[in-house]
Coordinates of C-alpha atoms in Angstrom, one line a residue:
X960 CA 0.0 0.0 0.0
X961 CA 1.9 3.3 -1.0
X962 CA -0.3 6.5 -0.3
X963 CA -0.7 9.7 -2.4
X964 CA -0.6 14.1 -1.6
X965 CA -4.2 15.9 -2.1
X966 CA -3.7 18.4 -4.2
X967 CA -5.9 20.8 -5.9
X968 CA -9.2 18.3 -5.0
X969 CA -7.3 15.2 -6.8
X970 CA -5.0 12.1 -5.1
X971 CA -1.6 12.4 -7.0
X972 CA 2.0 10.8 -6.3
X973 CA 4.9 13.2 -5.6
X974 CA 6.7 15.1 -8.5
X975 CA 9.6 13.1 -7.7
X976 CA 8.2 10.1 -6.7
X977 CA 10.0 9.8 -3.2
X978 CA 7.9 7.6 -0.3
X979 CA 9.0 6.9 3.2
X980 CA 8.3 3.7 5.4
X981 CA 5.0 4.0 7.7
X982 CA 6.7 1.8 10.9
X983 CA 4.2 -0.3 13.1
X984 CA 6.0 0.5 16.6
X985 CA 5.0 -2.9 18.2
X986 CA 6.3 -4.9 15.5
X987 CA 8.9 -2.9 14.1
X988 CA 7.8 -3.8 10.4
X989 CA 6.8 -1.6 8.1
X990 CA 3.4 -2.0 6.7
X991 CA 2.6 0.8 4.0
X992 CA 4.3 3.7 2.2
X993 CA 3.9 7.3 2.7
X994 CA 4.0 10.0 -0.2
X995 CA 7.1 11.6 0.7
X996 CA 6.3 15.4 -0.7
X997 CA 8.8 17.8 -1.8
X998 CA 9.5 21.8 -2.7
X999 CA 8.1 21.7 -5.7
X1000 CA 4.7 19.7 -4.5
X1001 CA 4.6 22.4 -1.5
X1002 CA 4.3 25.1 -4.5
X1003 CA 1.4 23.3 -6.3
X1004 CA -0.4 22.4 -2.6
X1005 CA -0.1 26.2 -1.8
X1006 CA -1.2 28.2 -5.1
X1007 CA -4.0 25.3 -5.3
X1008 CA -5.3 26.9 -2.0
X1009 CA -4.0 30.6 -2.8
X1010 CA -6.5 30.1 -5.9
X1011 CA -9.3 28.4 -3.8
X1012 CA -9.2 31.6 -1.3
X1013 CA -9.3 34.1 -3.8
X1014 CA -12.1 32.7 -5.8
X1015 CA -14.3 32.8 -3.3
X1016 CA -16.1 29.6 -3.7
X1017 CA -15.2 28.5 -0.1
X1018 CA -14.7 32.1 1.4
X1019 CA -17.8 33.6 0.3
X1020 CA -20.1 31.0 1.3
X1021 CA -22.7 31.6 3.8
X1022 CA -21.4 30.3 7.1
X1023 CA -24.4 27.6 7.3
X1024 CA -23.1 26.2 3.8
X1025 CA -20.0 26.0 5.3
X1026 CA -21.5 24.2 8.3
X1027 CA -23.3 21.3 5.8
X1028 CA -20.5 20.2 4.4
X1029 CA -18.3 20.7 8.2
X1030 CA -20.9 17.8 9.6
X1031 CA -20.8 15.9 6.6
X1032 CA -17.2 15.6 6.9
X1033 CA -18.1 14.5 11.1
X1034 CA -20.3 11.9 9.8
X1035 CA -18.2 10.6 7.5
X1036 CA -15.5 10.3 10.3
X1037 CA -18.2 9.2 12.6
X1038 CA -19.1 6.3 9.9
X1039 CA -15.2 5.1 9.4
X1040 CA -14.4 5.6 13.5
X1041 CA -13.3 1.7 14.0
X1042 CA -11.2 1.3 11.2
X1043 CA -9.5 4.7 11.3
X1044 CA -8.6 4.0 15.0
X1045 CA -7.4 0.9 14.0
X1046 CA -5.0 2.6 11.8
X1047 CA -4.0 5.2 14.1
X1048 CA -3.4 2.4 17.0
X1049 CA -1.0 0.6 14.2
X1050 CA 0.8 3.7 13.0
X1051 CA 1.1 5.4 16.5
X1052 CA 1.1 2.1 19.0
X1053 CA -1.5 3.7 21.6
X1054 CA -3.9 1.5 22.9
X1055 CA -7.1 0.8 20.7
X1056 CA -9.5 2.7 23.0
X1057 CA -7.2 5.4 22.9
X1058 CA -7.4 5.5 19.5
X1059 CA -11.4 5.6 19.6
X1060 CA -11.7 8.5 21.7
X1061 CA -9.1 10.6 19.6
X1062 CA -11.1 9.8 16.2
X1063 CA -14.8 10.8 18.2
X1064 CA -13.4 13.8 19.1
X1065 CA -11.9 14.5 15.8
X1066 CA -15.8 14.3 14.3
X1067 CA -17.0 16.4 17.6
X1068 CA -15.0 19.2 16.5
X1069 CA -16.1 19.4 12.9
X1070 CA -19.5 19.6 14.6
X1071 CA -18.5 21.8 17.5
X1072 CA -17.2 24.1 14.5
X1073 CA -19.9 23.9 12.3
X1074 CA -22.1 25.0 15.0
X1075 CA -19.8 28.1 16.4
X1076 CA -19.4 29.6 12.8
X1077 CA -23.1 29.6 12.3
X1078 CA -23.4 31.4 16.0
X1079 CA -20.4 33.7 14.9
X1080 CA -22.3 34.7 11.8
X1081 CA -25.8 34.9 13.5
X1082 CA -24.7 37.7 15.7
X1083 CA -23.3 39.8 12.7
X1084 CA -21.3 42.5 12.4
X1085 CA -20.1 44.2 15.7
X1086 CA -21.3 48.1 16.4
X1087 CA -18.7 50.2 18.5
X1088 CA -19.7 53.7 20.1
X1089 CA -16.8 56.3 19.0
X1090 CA -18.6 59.0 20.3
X1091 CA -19.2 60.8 17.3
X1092 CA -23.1 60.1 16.3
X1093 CA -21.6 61.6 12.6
X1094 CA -19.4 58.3 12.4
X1095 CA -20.8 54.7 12.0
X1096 CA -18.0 52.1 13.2
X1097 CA -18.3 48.2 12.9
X1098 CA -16.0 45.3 13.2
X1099 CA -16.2 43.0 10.4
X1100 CA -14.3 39.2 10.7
X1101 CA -13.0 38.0 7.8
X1102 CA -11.0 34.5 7.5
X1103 CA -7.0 34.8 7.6
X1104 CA -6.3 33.7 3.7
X1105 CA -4.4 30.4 3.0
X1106 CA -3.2 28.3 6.4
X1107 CA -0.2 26.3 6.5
X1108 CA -1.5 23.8 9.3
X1109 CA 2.0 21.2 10.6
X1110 CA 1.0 18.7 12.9
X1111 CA 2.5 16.5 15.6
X1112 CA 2.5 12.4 15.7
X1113 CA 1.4 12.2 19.3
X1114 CA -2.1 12.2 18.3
X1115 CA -2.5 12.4 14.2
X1116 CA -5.4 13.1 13.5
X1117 CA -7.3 14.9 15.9
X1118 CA -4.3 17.4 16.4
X1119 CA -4.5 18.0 12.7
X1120 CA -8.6 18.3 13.2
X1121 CA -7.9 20.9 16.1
X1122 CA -6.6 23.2 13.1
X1123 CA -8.3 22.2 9.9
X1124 CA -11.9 22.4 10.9
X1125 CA -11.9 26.1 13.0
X1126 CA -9.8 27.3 9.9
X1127 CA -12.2 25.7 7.0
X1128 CA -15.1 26.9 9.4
X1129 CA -14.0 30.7 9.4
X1130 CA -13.2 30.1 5.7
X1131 CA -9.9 29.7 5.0
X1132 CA -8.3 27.3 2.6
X1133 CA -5.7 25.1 4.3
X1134 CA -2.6 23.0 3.3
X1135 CA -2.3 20.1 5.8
X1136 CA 1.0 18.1 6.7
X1137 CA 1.4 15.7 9.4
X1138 CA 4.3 14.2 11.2
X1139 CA 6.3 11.6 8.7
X1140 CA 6.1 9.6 12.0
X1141 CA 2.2 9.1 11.6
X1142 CA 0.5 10.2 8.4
X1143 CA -2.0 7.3 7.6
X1144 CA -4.8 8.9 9.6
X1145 CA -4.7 12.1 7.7
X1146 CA -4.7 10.6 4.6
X1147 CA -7.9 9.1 5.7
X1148 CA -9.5 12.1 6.7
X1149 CA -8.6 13.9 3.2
X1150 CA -10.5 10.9 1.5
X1151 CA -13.4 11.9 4.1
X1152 CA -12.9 15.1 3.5
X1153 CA -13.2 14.9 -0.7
X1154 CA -16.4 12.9 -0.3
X1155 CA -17.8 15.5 1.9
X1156 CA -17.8 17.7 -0.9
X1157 CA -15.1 20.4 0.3
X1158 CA -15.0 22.2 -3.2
X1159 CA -11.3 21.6 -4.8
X1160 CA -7.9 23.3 -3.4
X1161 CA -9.9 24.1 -0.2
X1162 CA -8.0 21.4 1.5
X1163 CA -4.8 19.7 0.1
X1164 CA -2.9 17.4 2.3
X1165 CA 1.2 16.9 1.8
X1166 CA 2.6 14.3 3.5
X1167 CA 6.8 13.8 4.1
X1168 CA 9.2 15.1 6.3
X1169 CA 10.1 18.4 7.8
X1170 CA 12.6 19.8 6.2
X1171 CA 11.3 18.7 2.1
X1172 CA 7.8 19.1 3.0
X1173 CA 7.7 21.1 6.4
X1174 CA 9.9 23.7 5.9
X1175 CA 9.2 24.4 2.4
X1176 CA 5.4 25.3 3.5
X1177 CA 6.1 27.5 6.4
X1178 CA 8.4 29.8 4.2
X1179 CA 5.7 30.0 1.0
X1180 CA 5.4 33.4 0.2
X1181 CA 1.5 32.8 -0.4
X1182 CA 0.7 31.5 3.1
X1183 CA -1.2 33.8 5.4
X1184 CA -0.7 31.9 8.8
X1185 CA 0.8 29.0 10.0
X1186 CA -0.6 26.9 12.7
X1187 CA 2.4 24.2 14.1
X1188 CA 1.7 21.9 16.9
X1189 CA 5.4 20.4 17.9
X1190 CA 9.1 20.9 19.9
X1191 CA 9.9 24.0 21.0
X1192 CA 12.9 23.9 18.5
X1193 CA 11.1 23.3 15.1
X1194 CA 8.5 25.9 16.7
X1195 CA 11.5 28.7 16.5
X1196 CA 12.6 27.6 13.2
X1197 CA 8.4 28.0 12.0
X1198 CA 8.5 31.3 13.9
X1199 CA 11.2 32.9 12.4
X1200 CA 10.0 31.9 9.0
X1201 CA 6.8 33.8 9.6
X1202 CA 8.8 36.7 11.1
X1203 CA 10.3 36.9 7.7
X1204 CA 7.6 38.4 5.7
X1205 CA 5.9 38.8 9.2
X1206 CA 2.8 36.3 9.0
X1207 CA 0.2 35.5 11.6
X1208 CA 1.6 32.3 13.6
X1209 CA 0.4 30.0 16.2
X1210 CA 2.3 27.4 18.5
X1211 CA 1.4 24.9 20.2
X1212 CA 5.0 23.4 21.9
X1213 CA 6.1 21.4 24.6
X1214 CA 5.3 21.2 28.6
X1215 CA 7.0 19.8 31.8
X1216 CA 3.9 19.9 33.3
X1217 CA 3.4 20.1 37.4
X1218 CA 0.6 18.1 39.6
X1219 CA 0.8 19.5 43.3
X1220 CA -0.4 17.0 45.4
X1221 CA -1.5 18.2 48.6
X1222 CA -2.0 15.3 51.9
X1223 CA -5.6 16.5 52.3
X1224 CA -6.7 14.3 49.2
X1225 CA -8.3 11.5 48.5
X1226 CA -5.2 8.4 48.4
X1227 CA -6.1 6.6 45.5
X1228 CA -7.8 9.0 43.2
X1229 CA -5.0 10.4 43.4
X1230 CA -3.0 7.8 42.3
X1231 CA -5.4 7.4 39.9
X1232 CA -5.0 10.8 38.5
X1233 CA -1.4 10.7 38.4
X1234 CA -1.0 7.6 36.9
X1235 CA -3.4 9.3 34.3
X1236 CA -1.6 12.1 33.9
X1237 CA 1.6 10.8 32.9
X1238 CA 1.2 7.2 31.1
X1239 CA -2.2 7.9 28.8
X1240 CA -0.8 7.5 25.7
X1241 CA 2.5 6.5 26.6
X1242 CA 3.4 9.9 27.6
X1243 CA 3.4 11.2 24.4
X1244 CA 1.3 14.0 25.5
X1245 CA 2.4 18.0 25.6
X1246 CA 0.5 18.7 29.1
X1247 CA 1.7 15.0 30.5
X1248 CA 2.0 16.0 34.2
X1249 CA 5.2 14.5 34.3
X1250 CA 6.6 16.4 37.8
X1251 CA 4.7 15.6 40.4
X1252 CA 5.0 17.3 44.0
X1253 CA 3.5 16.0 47.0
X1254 CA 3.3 17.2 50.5
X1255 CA 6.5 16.0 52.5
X1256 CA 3.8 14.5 55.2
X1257 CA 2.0 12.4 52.7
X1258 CA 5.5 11.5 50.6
X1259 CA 6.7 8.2 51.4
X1260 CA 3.1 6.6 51.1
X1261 CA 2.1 8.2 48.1
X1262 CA 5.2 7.3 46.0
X1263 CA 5.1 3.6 47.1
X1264 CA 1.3 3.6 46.0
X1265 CA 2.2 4.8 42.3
X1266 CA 4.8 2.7 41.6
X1267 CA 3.0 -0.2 43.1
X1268 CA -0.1 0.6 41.1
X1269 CA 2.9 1.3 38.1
X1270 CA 3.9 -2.1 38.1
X1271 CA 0.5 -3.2 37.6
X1272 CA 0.0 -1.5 33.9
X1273 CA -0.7 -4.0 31.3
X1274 CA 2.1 -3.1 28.3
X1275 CA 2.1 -4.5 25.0
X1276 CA 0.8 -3.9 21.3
X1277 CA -2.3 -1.2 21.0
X1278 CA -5.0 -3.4 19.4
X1279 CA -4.3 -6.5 22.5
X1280 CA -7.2 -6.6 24.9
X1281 CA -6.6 -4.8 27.8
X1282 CA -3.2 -3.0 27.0
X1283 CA -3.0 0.4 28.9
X1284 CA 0.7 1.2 28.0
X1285 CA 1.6 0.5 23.9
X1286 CA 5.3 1.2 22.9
X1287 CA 7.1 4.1 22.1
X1288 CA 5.8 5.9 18.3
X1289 CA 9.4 5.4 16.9
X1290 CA 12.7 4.0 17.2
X1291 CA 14.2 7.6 17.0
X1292 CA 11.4 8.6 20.1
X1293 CA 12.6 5.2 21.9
X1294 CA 16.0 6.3 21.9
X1295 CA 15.9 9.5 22.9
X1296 CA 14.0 8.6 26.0
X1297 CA 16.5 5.9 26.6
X1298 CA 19.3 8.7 26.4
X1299 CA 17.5 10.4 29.1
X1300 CA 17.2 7.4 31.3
X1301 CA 20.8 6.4 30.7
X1302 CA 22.0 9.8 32.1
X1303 CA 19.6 9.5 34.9
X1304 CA 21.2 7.0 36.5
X1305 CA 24.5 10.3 37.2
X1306 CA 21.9 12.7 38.2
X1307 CA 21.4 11.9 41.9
X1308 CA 17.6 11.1 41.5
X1309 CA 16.1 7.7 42.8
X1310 CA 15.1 5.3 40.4
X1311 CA 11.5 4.0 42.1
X1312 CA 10.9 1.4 39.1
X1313 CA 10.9 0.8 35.3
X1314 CA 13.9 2.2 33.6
X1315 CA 13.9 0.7 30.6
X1316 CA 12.8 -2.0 28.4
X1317 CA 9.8 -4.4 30.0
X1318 CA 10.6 -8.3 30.7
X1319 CA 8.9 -10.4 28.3
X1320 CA 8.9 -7.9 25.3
X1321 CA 12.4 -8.3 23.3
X1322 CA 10.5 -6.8 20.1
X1323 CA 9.1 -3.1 20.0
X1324 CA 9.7 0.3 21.2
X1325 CA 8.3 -0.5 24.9
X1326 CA 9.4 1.1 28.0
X1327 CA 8.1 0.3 31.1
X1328 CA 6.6 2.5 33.3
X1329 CA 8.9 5.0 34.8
X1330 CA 9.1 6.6 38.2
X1331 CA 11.8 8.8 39.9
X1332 CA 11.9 10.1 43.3
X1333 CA 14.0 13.0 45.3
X1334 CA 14.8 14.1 41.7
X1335 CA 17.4 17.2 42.3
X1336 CA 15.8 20.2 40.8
X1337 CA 18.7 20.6 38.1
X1338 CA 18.5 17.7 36.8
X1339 CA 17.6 17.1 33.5
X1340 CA 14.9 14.6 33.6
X1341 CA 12.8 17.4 36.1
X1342 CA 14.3 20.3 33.5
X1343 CA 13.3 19.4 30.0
X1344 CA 10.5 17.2 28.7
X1345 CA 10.9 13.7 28.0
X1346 CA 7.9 13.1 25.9
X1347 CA 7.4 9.0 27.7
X1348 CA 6.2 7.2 30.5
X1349 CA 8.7 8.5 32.9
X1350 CA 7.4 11.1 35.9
X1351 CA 9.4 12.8 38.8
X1352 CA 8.2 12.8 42.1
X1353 CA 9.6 14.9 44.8
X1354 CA 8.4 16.1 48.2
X1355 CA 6.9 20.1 49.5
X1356 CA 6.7 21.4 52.8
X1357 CA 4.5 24.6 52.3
X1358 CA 2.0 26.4 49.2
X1359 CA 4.5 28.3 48.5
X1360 CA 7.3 26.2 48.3
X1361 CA 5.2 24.7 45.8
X1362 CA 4.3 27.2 43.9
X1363 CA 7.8 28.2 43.2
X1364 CA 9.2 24.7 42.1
X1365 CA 6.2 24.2 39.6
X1366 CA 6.8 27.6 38.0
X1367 CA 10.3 27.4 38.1
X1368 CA 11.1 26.5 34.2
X1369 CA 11.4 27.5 30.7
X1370 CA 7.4 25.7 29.6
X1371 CA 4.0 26.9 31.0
X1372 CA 1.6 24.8 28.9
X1373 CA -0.5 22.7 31.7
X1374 CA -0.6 22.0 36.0
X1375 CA -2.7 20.7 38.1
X1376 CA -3.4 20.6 41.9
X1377 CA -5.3 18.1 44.2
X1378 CA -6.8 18.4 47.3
X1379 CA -10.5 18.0 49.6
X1380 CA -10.2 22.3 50.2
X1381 CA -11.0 24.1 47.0
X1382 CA -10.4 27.3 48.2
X1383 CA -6.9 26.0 48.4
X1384 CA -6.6 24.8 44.9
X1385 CA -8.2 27.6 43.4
X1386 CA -5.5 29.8 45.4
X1387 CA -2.7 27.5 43.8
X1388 CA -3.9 27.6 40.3
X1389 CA -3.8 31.6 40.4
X1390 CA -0.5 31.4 41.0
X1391 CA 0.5 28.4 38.7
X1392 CA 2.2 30.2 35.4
X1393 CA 0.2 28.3 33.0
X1394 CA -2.3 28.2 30.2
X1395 CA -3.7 24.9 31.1
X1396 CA -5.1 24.0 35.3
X1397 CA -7.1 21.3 36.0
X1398 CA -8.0 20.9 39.6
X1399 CA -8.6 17.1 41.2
X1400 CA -8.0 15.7 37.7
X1401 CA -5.1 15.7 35.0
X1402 CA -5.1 15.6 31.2
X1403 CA -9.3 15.9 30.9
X1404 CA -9.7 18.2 27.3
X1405 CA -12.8 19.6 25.8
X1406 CA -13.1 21.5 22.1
X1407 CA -15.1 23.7 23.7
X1408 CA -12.1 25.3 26.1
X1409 CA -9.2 27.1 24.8
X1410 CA -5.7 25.4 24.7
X1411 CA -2.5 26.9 24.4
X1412 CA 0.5 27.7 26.9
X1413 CA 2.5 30.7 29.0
X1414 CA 6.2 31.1 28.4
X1415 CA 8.0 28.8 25.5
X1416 CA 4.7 26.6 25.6
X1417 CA 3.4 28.3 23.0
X1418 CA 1.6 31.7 20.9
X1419 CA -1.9 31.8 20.7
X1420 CA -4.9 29.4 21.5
X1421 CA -6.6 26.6 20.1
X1422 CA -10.0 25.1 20.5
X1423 CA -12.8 27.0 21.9
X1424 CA -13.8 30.3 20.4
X1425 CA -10.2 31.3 20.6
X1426 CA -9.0 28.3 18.2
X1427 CA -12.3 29.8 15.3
X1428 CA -11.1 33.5 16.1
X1429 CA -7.4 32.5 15.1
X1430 CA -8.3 31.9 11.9
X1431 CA -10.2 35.4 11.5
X1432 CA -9.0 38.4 10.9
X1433 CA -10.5 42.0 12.5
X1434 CA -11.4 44.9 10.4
X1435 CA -12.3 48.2 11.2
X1436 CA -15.1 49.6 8.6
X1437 CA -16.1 53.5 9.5
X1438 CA -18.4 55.4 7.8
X1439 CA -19.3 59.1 8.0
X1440 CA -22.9 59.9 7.3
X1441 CA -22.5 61.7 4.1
X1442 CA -25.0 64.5 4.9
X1443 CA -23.1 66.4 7.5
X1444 CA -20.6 68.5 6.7
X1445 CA -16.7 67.9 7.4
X1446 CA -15.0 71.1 6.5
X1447 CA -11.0 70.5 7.0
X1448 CA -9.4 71.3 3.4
X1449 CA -12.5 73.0 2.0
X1450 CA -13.7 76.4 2.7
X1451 CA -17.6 76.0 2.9
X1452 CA -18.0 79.3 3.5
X1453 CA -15.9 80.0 7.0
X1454 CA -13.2 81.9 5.5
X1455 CA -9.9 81.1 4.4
X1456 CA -8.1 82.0 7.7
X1457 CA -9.8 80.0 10.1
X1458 CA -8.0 78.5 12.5
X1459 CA -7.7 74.7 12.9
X1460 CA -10.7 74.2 15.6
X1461 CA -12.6 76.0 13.0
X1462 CA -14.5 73.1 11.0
X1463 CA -11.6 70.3 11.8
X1464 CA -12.3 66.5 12.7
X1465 CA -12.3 67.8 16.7
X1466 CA -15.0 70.3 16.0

């Protein structure tokens, strides 16, 4: 099975021909190939949607036309769910039910979209009171243009979805291109997406990898925005290519996420909830709570709970019965969190269990679940995100102590705090330096809440009515009521030596 780039509202192979391998990470076999796009079908993806825009047959519909086809493509999604999932769990390795909830709520947003453009257009045009009953000001929203949307492989296709259907709900035309890591969902939803009826060079999908297909998009000349979801170093590299001929960007990068645990709380939910918060999808999440601090009193016990519950986790392929923990997305991912393990063991922090590969699995990028305790505070495994099933834990005495270590670092994408006294936790999450709180849970996401970080986390929002505004831009429209008189250049009868509060705009 070799797949092909959307272009233009037709499935085509590469200029050049070039594929890559799609890699199932429990086997380590390859099982189809991926269009490898290039420069040149970057150029043709692009002025396919440049056209598109400026014709108007997208841009100018009436939002609820828009809307139509939106839930078509949701229903179509909605129809394909268990065999997209499938795919995703074989391309990406996260358990099967993982997999289900990620491609429902990839159809939810196409509906939650559809329905919040209609809303946005029902409303109409904003009036604003300058004052001046001589002046009529409104605020007209208009969609952004063409939209380079770059994606992550953590989660494929609704990642991809948290871009593509705000921006072809506000209008604009968009030029998809996922991870080279996992692309076979996306493919998927650009078939779903043709038979919706999305009129031709609305959408175009370019698969390969980031510096042929990636790079090449972010720098088009004829792109109006680019929307990236990915490291903090790729997210420079896009941000300085929109600073170039200074394009509207949005980032979505990395996290080191805190969970304050205060001794107040219920024991095993929150075991439960930190458990959650790191090992869901491997830990191949952004916001993965992944430094955990718990009151000093409450310490010892907790930490012997989690990795005993830890231990429990049932690892192996995605689509086996009862697998919580699937293996890493790629043997480049599994070796870099190995890296990090391996210098662990010189950074003073106490390994609690897991480390490394699981008994019983010799084949596949598996780790097993990974927990340090009394991690210094400079050490790299509490400093920079590891992107796997690997959390610190390390102990607090007061708030504030708290406070300080969970803001104390470059990200600012997620926290979270748990305890019985709410007043508490709302106090804490003030204070947390973060885009992202939950409070007596971890990881819980909705489309209709905005997403986005503080700090190097990120620019911008997604999701919500944030993540349909980012793909709209504000005008200013003013107009004077033609019957009254204005009188700065002309005479109209005052005299040529009139002074400037004589007829001027301040009169």
């Amino acid at each position: 099975m070799t797949t092909e780039l959307y272009i233009d509202g037709a499935f085509v192979a590469p200029r050049k021909g070039a594929t890559l391998a799609a890699i199932d990470p429990a086997t380590e076999q390859e099982f189809a190939r991926i269009a490898a796009g290039q420069d040149e079908d970057v150029d043709r993806a692009v002025r396919a949607a440049r056209t598109a825009f400026d014709s108007g047959k997208w841009s100018d519909l009436a939002a609820s036309d828009r809307a139509s086809v939106l839930r078509q493509v949701a229903a179509g999604i909605r129809a394909q769910l268990k065999e997209i999932a499938a795919l995703e769990t074989r391309d990406n390795g996260k358990p099967l039910p993982e997999s289900e909830w990620d491609i429902a709520d990839a159809a939810f947003c196409f509906d939650y979209y559809a329905d919040l453009a209609e809303e946005v257009a029902a409303k109409g045009v904003d009036q604003v009171d300058v004052g001046d009953p001589r002046f009529d000001s409104r605020i007209w929203r208009e969609p952004v243009g063409v939209v380079a949307a770059i994606t992550p492989w953590n989660f494929p296709m609704l990642m991809a979805v948290w871009k593509v259907a705000p921006a072809l709900a506000a209008g604009c035309s968009v030029v998809l291109k996922p991870s080279e890591l996992c692309s076979m969902s996306c493919v998927e939803l650009a078939k779903i997406i043709h038979e919706a009826g999305v009129p031709a060079g609305v959408f175009n999908l370019i698969t390969g990898f980031g510096p042929e297909a990636g790079a090449p998009l972010s720098e088009h000349p004829l792109v109006d925005k680019i929307a990236f979801t990915g490291s903090i170093p790729t997210g420079r590299k896009v941000m300085h290519a929109a600073s170039l001929s200074i394009r509207n960007v949005s980032l979505e990068l990395g996290g080191k996420s805190p969970f304050i645990v205060f001794a107040d709380c219920d024991i095993d939910k929150a075991v439960e909830w930190i458990l959650f918060g790191i090992f869901w999808n491997k830990g191949e999440v952004c916001s993965a709570t992944s430094r955990v601090l718990i009151e000093k009193s409450l310490y010892p016990r907790m930490v012997e709970r989690v990795a005993e519950e830890a231990r429990k986790i049932t690892i192996g392929a995605g689509d086996r019965e009862g697998v919580k923990l699937g293996p890493i997305v790629s043997k480049s991912q599994y070796d870099k969190v190995l890296g990090f393990l391996d210098r662990a063991r010189s950074s003073g922090a106490r390994l609690v269990t897991g480390g490394g590969r699981p008994d019983g699995l010799p084949t596949g990028y598996f780790i097993a679940p990974t927990i340090y305790a009394d991690v210094p505070l400079e050490a790299e495994i509490w400093q920079q995100e590891i992107f796997g099933p690997v959390v610190c834990i390390n102990p607090f005495e007061t708030d504030e102590e708290a406070i300080r270590i969970a803001n104390d670092g470059p990200y600012g994408l997620a926290g979270a705090v748990m305890s019985d006294d709410l007043a508490r936790c709302d106090r804490v999450a003030a204070k947390l330096r973060a885009g992202i709180i939950w409070i007596n849970c971890s990881q819980p996401t909705f489309a209709q809440a905005p997403w986005g970080g503080y700090k190097s986390s990120g620019v911008g929002r997604e999701l919500g009515e944030a993540g349909f505004h980012a793909y709209l831009e504000t005008k200013q429209v003013t107009r004077f009521d033609h019957r009254e008189e204005w009188g700065w250049y002309l005479d109209k009868g005052r005299g040529n030596d009139s002074d400037a509060s004589g007829g001027g705009y301040l009169d």
